[in-house]
Short mmCIF file of C-alpha atoms in Angstrom, two decimals:
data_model
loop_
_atom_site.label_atom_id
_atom_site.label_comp_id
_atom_site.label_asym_id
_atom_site.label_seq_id
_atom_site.Cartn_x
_atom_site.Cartn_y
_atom_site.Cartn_z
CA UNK A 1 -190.71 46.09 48.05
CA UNK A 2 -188.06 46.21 45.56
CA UNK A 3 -184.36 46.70 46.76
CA UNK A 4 -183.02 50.17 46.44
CA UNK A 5 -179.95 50.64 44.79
CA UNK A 6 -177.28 53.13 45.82
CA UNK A 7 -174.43 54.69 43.04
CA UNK A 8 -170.75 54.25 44.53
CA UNK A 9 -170.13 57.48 45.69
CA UNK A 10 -167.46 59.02 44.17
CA UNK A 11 -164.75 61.67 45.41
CA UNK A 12 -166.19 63.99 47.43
CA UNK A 13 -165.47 67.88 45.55
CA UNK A 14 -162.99 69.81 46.85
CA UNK A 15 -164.72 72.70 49.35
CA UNK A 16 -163.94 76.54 48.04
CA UNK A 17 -164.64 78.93 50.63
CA UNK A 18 -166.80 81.72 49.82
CA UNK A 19 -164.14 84.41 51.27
CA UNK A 20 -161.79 83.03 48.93
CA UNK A 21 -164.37 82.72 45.80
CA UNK A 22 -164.81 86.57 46.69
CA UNK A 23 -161.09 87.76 46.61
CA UNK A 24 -159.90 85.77 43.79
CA UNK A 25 -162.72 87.06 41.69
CA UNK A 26 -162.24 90.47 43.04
CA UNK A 27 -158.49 90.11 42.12
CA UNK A 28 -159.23 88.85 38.58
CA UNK A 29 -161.73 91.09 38.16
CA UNK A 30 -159.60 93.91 38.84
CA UNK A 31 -156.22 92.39 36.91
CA UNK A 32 -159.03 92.33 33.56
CA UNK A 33 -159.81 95.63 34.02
CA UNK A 34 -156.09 96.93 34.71
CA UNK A 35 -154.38 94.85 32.30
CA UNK A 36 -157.07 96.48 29.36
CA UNK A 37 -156.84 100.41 30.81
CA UNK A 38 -152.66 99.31 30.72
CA UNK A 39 -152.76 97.95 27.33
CA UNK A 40 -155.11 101.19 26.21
CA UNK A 41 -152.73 103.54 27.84
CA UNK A 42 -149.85 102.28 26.65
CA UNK A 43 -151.15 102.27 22.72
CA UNK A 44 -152.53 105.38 23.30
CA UNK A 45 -149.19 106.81 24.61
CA UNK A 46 -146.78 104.71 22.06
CA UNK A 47 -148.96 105.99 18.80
CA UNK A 48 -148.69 109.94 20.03
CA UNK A 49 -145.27 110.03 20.49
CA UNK A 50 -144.59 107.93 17.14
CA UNK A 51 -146.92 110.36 15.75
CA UNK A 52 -145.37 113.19 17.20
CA UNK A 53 -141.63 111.97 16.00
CA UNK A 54 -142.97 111.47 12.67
CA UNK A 55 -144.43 115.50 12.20
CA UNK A 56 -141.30 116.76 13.79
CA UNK A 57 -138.97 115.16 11.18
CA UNK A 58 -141.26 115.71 8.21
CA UNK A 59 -141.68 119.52 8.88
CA UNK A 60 -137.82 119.56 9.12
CA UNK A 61 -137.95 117.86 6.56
CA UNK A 62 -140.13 120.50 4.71
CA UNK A 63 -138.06 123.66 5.91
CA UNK A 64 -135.14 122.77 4.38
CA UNK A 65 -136.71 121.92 0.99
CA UNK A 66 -138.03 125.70 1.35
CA UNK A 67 -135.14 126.88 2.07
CA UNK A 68 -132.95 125.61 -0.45
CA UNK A 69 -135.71 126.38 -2.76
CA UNK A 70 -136.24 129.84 -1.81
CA UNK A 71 -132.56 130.61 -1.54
CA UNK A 72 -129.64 129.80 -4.04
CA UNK A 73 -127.50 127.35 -1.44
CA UNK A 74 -124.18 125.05 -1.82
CA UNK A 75 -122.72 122.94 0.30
CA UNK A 76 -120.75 125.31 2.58
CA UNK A 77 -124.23 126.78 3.40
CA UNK A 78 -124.97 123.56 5.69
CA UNK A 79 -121.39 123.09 6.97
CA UNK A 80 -121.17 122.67 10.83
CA UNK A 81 -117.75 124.84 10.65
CA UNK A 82 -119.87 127.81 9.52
CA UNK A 83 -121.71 130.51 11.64
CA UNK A 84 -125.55 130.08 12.04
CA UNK A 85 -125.53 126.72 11.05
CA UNK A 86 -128.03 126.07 13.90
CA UNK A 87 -130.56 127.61 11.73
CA UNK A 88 -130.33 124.96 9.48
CA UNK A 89 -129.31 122.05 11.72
CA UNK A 90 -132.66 121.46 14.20
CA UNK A 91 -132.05 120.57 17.51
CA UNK A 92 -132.16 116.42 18.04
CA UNK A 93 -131.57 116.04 14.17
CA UNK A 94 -127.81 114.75 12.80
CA UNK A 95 -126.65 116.65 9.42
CA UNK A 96 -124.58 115.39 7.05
CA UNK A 97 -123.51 117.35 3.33
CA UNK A 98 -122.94 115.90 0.39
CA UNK A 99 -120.74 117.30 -2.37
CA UNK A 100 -121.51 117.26 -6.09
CA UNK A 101 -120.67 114.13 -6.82
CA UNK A 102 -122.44 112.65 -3.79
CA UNK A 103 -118.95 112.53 -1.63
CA UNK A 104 -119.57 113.43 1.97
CA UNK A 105 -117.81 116.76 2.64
CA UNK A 106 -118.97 117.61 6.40
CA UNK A 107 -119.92 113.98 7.79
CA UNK A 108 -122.77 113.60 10.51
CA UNK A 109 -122.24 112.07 13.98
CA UNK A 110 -122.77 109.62 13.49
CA UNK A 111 -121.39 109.32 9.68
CA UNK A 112 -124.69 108.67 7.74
CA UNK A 113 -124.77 105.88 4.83
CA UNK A 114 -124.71 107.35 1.23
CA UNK A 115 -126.84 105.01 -1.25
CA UNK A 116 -126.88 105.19 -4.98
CA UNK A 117 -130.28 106.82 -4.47
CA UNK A 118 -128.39 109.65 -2.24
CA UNK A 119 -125.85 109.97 -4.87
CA UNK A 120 -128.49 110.90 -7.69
CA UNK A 121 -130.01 113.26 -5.86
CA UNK A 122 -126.88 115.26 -5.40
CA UNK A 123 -126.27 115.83 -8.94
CA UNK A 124 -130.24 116.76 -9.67
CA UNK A 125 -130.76 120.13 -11.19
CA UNK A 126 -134.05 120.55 -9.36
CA UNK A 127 -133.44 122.27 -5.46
CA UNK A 128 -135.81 120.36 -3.35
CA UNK A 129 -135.93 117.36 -4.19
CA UNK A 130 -136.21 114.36 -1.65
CA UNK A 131 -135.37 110.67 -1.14
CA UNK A 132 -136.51 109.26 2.24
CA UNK A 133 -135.00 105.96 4.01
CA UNK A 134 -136.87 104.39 6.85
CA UNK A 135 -135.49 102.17 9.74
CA UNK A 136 -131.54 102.39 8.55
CA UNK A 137 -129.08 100.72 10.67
CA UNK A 138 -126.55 103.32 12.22
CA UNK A 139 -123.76 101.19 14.06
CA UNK A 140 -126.31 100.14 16.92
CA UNK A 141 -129.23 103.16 16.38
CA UNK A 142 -132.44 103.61 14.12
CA UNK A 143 -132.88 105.85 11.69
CA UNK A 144 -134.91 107.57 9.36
CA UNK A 145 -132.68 109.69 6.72
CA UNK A 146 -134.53 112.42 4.23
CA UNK A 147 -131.52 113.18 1.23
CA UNK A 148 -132.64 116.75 -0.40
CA UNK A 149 -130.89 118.44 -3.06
CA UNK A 150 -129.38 121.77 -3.42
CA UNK A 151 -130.20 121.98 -7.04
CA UNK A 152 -128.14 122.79 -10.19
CA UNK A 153 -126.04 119.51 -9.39
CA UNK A 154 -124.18 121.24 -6.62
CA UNK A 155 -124.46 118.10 -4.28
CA UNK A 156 -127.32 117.44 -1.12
CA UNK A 157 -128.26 117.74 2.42
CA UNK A 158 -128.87 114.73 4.53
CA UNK A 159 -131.44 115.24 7.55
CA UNK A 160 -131.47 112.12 9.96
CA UNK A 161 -133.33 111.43 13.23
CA UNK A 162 -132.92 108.86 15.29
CA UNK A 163 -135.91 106.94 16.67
CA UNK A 164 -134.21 104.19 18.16
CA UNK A 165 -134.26 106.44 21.75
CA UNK A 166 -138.07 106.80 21.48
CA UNK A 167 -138.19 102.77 21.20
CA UNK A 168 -136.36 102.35 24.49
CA UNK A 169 -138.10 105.23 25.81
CA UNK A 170 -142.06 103.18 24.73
CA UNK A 171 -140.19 99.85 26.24
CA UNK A 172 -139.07 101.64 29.21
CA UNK A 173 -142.60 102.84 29.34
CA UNK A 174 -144.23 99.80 28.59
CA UNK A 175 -141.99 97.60 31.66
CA UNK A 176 -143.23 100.26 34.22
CA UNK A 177 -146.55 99.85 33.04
CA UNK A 178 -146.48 95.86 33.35
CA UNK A 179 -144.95 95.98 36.93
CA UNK A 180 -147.59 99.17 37.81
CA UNK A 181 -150.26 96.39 36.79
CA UNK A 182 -148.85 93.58 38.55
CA UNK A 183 -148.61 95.80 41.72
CA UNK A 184 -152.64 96.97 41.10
CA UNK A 185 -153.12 93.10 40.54
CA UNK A 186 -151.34 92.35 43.71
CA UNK A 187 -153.05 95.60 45.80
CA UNK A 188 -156.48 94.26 44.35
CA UNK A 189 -155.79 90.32 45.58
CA UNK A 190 -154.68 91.32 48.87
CA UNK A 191 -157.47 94.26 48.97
CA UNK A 192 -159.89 91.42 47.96
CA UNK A 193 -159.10 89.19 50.41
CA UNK A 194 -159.04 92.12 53.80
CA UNK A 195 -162.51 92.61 52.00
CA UNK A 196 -163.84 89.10 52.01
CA UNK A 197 -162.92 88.55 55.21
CA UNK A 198 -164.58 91.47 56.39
CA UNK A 199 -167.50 90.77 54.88
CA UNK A 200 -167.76 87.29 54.97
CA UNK A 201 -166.81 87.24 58.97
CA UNK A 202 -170.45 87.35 59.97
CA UNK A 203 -171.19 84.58 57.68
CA UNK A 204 -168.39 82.33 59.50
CA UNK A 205 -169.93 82.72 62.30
CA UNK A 206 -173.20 82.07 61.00
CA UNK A 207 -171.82 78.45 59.43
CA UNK A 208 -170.26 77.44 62.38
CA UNK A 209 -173.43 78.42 64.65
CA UNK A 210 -175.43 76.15 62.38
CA UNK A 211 -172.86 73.60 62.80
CA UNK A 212 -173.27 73.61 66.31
CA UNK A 213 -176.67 73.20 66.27
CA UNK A 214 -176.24 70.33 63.58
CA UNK A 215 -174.49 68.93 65.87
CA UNK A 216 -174.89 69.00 69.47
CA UNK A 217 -178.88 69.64 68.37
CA UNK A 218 -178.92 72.75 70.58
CA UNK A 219 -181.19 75.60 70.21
CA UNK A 220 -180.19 77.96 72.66
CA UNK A 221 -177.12 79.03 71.34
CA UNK A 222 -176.85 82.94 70.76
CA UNK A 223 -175.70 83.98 67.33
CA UNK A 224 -173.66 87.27 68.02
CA UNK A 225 -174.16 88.68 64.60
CA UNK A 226 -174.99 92.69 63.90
CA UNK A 227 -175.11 95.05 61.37
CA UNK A 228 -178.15 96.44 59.14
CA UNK A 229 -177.27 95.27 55.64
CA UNK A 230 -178.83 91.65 54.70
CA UNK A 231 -176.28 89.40 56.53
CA UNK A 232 -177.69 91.55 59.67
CA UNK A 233 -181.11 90.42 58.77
CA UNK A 234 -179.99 87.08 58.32
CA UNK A 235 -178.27 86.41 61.63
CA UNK A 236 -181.54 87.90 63.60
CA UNK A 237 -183.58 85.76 61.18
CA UNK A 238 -181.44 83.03 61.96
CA UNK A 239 -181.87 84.00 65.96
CA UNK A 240 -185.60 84.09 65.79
CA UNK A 241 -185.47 80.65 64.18
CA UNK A 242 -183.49 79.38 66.64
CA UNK A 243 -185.62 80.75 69.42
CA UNK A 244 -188.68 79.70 67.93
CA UNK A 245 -187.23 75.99 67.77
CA UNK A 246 -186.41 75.97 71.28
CA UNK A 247 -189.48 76.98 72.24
CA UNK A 248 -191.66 74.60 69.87
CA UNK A 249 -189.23 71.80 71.75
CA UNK A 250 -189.59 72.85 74.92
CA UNK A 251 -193.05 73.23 74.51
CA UNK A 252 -193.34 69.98 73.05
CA UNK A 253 -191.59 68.33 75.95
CA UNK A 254 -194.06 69.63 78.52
CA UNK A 255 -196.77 68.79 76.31
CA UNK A 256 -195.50 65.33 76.55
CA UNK A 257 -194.49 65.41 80.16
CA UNK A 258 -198.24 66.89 81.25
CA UNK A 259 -200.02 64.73 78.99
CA UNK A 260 -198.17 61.45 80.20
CA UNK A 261 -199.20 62.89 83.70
CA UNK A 262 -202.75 63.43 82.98
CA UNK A 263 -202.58 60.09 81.52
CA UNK A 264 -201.53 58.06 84.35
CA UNK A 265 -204.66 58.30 86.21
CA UNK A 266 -207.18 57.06 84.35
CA UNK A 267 -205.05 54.54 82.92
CA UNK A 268 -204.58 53.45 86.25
CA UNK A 269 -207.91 53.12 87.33
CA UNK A 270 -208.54 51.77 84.37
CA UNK A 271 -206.06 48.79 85.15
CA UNK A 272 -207.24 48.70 88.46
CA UNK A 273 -211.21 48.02 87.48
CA UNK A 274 -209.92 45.94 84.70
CA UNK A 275 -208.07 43.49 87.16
CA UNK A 276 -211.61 43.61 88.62
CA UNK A 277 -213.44 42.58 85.64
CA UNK A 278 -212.25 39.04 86.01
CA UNK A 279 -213.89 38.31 89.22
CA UNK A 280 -217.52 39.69 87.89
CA UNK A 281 -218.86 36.80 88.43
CA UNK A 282 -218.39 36.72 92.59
CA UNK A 283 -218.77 40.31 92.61
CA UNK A 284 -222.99 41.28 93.98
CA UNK A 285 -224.74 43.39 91.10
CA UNK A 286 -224.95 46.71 92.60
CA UNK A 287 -220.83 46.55 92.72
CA UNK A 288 -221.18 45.18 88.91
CA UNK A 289 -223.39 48.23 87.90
CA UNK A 290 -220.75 50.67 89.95
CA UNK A 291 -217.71 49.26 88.14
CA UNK A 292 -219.11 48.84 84.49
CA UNK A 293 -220.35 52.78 85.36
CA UNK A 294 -216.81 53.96 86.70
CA UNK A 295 -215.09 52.07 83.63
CA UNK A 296 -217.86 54.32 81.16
CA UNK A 297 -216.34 57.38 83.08
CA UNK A 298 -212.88 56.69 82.95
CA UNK A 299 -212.96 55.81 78.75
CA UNK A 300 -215.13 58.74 78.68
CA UNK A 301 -212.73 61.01 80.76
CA UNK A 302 -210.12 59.11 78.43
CA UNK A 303 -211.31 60.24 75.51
CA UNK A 304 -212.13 63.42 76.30
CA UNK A 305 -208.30 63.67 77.05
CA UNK A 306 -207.03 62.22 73.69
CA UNK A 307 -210.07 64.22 71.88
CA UNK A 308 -208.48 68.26 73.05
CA UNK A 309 -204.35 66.45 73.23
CA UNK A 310 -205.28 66.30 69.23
CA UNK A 311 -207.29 69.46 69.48
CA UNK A 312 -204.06 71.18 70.92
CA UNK A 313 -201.80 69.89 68.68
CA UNK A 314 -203.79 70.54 65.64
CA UNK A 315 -204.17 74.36 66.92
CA UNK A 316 -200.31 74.38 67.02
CA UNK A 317 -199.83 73.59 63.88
CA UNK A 318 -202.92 74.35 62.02
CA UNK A 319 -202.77 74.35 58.14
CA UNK A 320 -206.21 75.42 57.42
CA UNK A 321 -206.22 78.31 55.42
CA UNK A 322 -206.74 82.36 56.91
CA UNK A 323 -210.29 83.82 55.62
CA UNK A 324 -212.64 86.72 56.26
CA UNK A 325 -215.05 85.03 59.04
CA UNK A 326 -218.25 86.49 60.75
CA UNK A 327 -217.60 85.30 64.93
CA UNK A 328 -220.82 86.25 65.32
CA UNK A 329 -221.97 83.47 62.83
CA UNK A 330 -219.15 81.10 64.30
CA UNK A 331 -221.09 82.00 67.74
CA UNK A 332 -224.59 81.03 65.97
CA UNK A 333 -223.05 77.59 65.16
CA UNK A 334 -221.43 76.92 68.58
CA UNK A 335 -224.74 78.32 70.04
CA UNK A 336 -227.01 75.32 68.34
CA UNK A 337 -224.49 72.76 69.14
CA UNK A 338 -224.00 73.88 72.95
CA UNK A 339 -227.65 73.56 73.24
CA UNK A 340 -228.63 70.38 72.28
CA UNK A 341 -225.41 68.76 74.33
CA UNK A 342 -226.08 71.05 77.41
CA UNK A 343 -229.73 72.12 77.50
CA UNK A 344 -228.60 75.32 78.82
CA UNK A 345 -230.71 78.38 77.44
CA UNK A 346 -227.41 80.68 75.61
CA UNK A 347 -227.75 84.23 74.69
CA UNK A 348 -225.56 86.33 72.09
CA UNK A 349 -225.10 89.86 72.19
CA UNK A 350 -223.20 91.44 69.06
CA UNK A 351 -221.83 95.30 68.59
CA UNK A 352 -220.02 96.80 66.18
CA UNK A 353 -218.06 95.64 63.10
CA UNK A 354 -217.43 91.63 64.20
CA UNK A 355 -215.61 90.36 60.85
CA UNK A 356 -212.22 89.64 61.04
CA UNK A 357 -209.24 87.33 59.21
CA UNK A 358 -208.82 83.89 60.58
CA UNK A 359 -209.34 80.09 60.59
CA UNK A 360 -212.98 79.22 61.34
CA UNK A 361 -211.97 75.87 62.46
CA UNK A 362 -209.57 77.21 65.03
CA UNK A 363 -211.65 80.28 66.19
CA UNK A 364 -214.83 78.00 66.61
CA UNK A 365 -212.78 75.26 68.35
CA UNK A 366 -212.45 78.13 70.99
CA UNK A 367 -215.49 79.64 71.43
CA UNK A 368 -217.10 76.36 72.00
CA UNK A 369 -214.77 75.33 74.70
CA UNK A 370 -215.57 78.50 76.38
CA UNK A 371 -219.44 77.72 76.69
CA UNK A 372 -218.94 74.31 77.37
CA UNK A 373 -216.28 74.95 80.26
CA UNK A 374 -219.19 78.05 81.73
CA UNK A 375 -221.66 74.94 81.15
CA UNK A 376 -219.72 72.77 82.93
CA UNK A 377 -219.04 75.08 85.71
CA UNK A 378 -222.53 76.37 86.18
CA UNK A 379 -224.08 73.25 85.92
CA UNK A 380 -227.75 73.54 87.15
CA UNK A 381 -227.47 77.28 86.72
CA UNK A 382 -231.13 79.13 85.65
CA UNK A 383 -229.70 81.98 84.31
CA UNK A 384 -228.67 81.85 80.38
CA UNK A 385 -224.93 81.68 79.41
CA UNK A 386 -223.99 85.22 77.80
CA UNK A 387 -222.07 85.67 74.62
CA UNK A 388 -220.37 89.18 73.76
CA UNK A 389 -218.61 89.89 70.76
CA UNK A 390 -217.85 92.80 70.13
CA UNK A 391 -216.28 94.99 67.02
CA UNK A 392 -213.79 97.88 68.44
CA UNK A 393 -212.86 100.79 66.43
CA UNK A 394 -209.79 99.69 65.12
CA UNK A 395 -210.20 97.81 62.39
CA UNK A 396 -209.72 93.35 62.04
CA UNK A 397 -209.94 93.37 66.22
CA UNK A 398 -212.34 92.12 67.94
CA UNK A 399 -213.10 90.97 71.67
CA UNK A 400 -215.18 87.42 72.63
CA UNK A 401 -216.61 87.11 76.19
CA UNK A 402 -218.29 84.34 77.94
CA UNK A 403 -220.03 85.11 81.21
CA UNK A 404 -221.61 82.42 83.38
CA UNK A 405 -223.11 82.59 86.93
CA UNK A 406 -221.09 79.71 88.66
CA UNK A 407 -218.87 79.83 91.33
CA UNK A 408 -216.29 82.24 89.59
CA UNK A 409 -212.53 82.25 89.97
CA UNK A 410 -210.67 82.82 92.89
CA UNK A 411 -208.17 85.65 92.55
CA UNK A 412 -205.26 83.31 93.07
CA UNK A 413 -206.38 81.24 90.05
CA UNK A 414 -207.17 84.31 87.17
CA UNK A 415 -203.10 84.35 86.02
CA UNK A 416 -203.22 79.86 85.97
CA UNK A 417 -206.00 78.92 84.39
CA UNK A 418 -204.39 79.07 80.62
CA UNK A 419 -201.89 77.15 81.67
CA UNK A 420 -202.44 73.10 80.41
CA UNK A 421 -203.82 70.92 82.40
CA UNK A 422 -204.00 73.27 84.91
CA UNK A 423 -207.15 72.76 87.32
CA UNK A 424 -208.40 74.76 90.22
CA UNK A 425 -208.56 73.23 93.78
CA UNK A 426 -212.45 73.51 93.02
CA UNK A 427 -213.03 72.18 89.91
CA UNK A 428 -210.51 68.96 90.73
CA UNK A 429 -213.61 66.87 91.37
CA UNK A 430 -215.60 67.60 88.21
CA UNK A 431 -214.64 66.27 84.47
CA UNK A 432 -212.19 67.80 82.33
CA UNK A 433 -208.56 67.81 81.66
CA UNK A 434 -207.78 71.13 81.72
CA UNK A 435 -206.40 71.91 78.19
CA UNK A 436 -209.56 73.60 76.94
CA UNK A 437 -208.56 76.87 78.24
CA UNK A 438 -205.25 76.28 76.93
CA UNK A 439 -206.28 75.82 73.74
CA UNK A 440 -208.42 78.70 73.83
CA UNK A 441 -205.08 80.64 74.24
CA UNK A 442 -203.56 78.61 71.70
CA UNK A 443 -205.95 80.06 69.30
CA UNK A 444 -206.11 83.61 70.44
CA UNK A 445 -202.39 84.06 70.02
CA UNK A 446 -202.52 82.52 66.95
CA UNK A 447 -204.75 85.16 65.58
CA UNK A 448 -202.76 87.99 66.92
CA UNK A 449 -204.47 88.31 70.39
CA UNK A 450 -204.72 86.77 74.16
CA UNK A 451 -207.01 85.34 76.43
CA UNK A 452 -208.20 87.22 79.38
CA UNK A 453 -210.02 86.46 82.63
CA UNK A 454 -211.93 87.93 85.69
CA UNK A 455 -214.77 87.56 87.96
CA UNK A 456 -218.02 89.07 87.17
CA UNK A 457 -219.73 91.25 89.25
CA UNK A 458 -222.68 89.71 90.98
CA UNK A 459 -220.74 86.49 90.90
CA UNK A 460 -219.62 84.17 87.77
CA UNK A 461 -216.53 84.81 85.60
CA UNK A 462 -216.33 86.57 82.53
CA UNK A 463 -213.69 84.37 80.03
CA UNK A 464 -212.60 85.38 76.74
CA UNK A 465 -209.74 86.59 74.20
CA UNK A 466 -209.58 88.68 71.30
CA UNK A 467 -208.25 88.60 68.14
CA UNK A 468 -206.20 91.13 65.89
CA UNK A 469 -206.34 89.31 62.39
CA UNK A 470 -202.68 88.43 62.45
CA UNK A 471 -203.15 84.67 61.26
#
């Protein structure tokens, strides 16, 4: 065989906890999802009050064209000095006149710049018209100025708003809306995190459950997890595994323990009569005959004991597949082969419905050890061995009986004789092992039912189990 070859194992990957997989991806989820509503909100807000700004100052912008078009108006008209000026000065809007020659004769506050542009529109015939300036520096404000003239060259009107405030009023907005954000991002980390824990508790306990069992290798811990939802299911799941396991283990080790019991005798006498075999020679031939006889019992009785220790096993962990099977032709088949190793006349009585789901293999396996253990039992018996099978009403169940004519079962014994290698004080003397009617309830709880036993009236015993068709 060739030599197998290992890679150098390299660093071993840093171990994330699902709890904190769960609240950082909460968190960023979250922080995505706030940072894009914030960022929509904030655009949303910023563009209607720009928008807003914008129509206010353009329909004052408007009314005063109208009104110096509608009305013959100088300069005095829009003077702060004179009465009613309010009606012509809009509330958040700076004023400023300008004379005939473009000269400022009733400044703003603050004093507006006069441009070249300004200056030309104050000596235009034409009342109404407009020159517009965007984003002009006012010592440390913003702007927008709208010049329009009073017509016939008698000078202009200067309308200003400042929009520098609504800036600082959007970046106001806009640092409350970043620290709102960081404090949802924050909320939704540590929300994340209560929330992973919480769910992710039962799991914990889970991991470290299985971590006991990895390591100490035992099964009969108790898992204390609860709850409907699917880690619920898992830790009963997880439970039922565990109980199963201790009870495939535990089975195992009496299996072991009885067999290794059962075993000693024969091997035993074996040893003994093989110690024997070496003085043959001295030994007269009617003692040779007797110990070549008792060593063809004891590999016999041997055998027999290996033979159903395999049987057993095999029924516990049978991988032959579930199918729709007849008993009453499994009985047919265990009928012929009972006969020719017996010689005992066997009888089969069917009733109702006697399909059901199963292994064959199994399911024969039993019903043979049942007629061979009545054979065995009512050995020189004249009466036939009886078969019932019988179909109830509900449907994939069925009952199998054996009924002999031997000595029965005392009472004592009914609620034992299942149990392996389990032998009554009057069978002790005969063949066997006692791990056919073990197997037989092997089998029948395999298939969803149980073995049963009583005597029969008249005398006998009646010994059989049913099955449900779970498989």
């Amino acid at each position: 065989m060739g030599r197998r070859w290992r890679l150098p194992a390299g660093p071993r990957p840093k171990l994330v906890s699902l709890r904190t997989t769960f609240a950082v991806s909460f968190a960023a989820v979250t922080a995505a999802v706030t940072i894009l509503v914030g960022i929509l909100s904030y655009g949303s807000a910023a563009r209607l009050v720009r928008v807003d700004q914008q129509s206010v100052f353009t329909q004052v912008v408007q009314d005063v064209q109208d009104e110096v078009r509608q009305h013959e108006m100088v300069p005095e008209d829009f003077s702060s000095s004179r009465p009613g000026h309010d009606l012509v000065r809009p509330a958040r809007t700076d004023v400023q006149v300008l004379g005939a020659q473009g000269q400022i004769v009733d400044h703003g506050s603050p004093v507006l710049p006069v441009t070249v542009r300004d200056k030309a529109v104050a000596t235009a015939e034409a009342a109404g018209r407009v020159v517009q300036h965007k984003d002009v520096q006012v010592d440390t404000d913003l702007f927008r100025i709208a010049t329009i003239s009073l017509g016939d060259g008698k000078g202009a009107v200067q309308v200003a708003q400042e929009f520098s405030d609504t800036e600082d009023l959007l970046r106001a907005l806009q640092q409350r809306t970043l620290i709102l954000m960081a404090a949802v991002v924050v909320a939704a980390g540590l929300f994340g995190w209560w929330l992973a824990r919480r769910i992710t508790r039962r799991l914990v306990i889970l991991t470290s459950a299985a971590e006991v069992v990895a390591r100490t290798r035992q099964l009969g811990i108790e898992v204390p997890v609860a709850g409907l939802d699917e880690v619920g299911r898992l830790g009963r799941a997880f439970d039922r595994m565990l109980g199963r396991l201790a009870q495939s283990e535990e089975d195992q080790r009496r299996l072991v323990q009885d067999a290794g019991h059962e075993l000693r005798t024969p091997l035993t006498s074996l040893r003994t009569n093989i110690s024997l075999l070496r003085r043959i020679d001295e030994l007269p031939p009617a003692t040779r005959e007797e110990l070549v006889a008792d060593l063809t019992q004891e590999a016999r009785e041997l055998t027999d004991l290996v033979n159903e220790l395999v049987d057993l096993a095999a029924g516990q962990s049978d991988t032959e597949p579930p199918q729709r099977v007849d008993l009453a032709d499994i009985a047919e088949d265990v009928m012929g082969l009972a006969k020719r190793r017996t010689g005992r006349e066997i009888v089969l009585r069917t009733s109702g419905d006697t399909r059901t789901d199963g292994r064959p293999g199994m399911l024969q396996r039993a019903l043979s050890n049942l007629v061979e253990n009545a054979a065995k039992f009512d050995r020189g018996g004249k009466e036939p061995i009886e078969i019932n099978i019988m179909g109830p009403s509900r449907p994939g169940t069925v009952r199998v009986e054996v009924l002999d004519r031997g000595p029965g079962i005392a009472e004592g014994d009914l609620i034992r004789i299942f149990d392996r290698f389990y032998r009554a004080a009057d069978a002790r003397s005969l063949p066997g092992s006692g791990l056919g009617l073990s197997i037989v309830r092997e089998v029948a709880m395999a298939h969803g039912g149980a073995p049963f036993a009583f005597r029969r009236e008249g005398g006998g015993a009646v010994i059989g189990f049913t099955v449900g068709g779970g498989v």
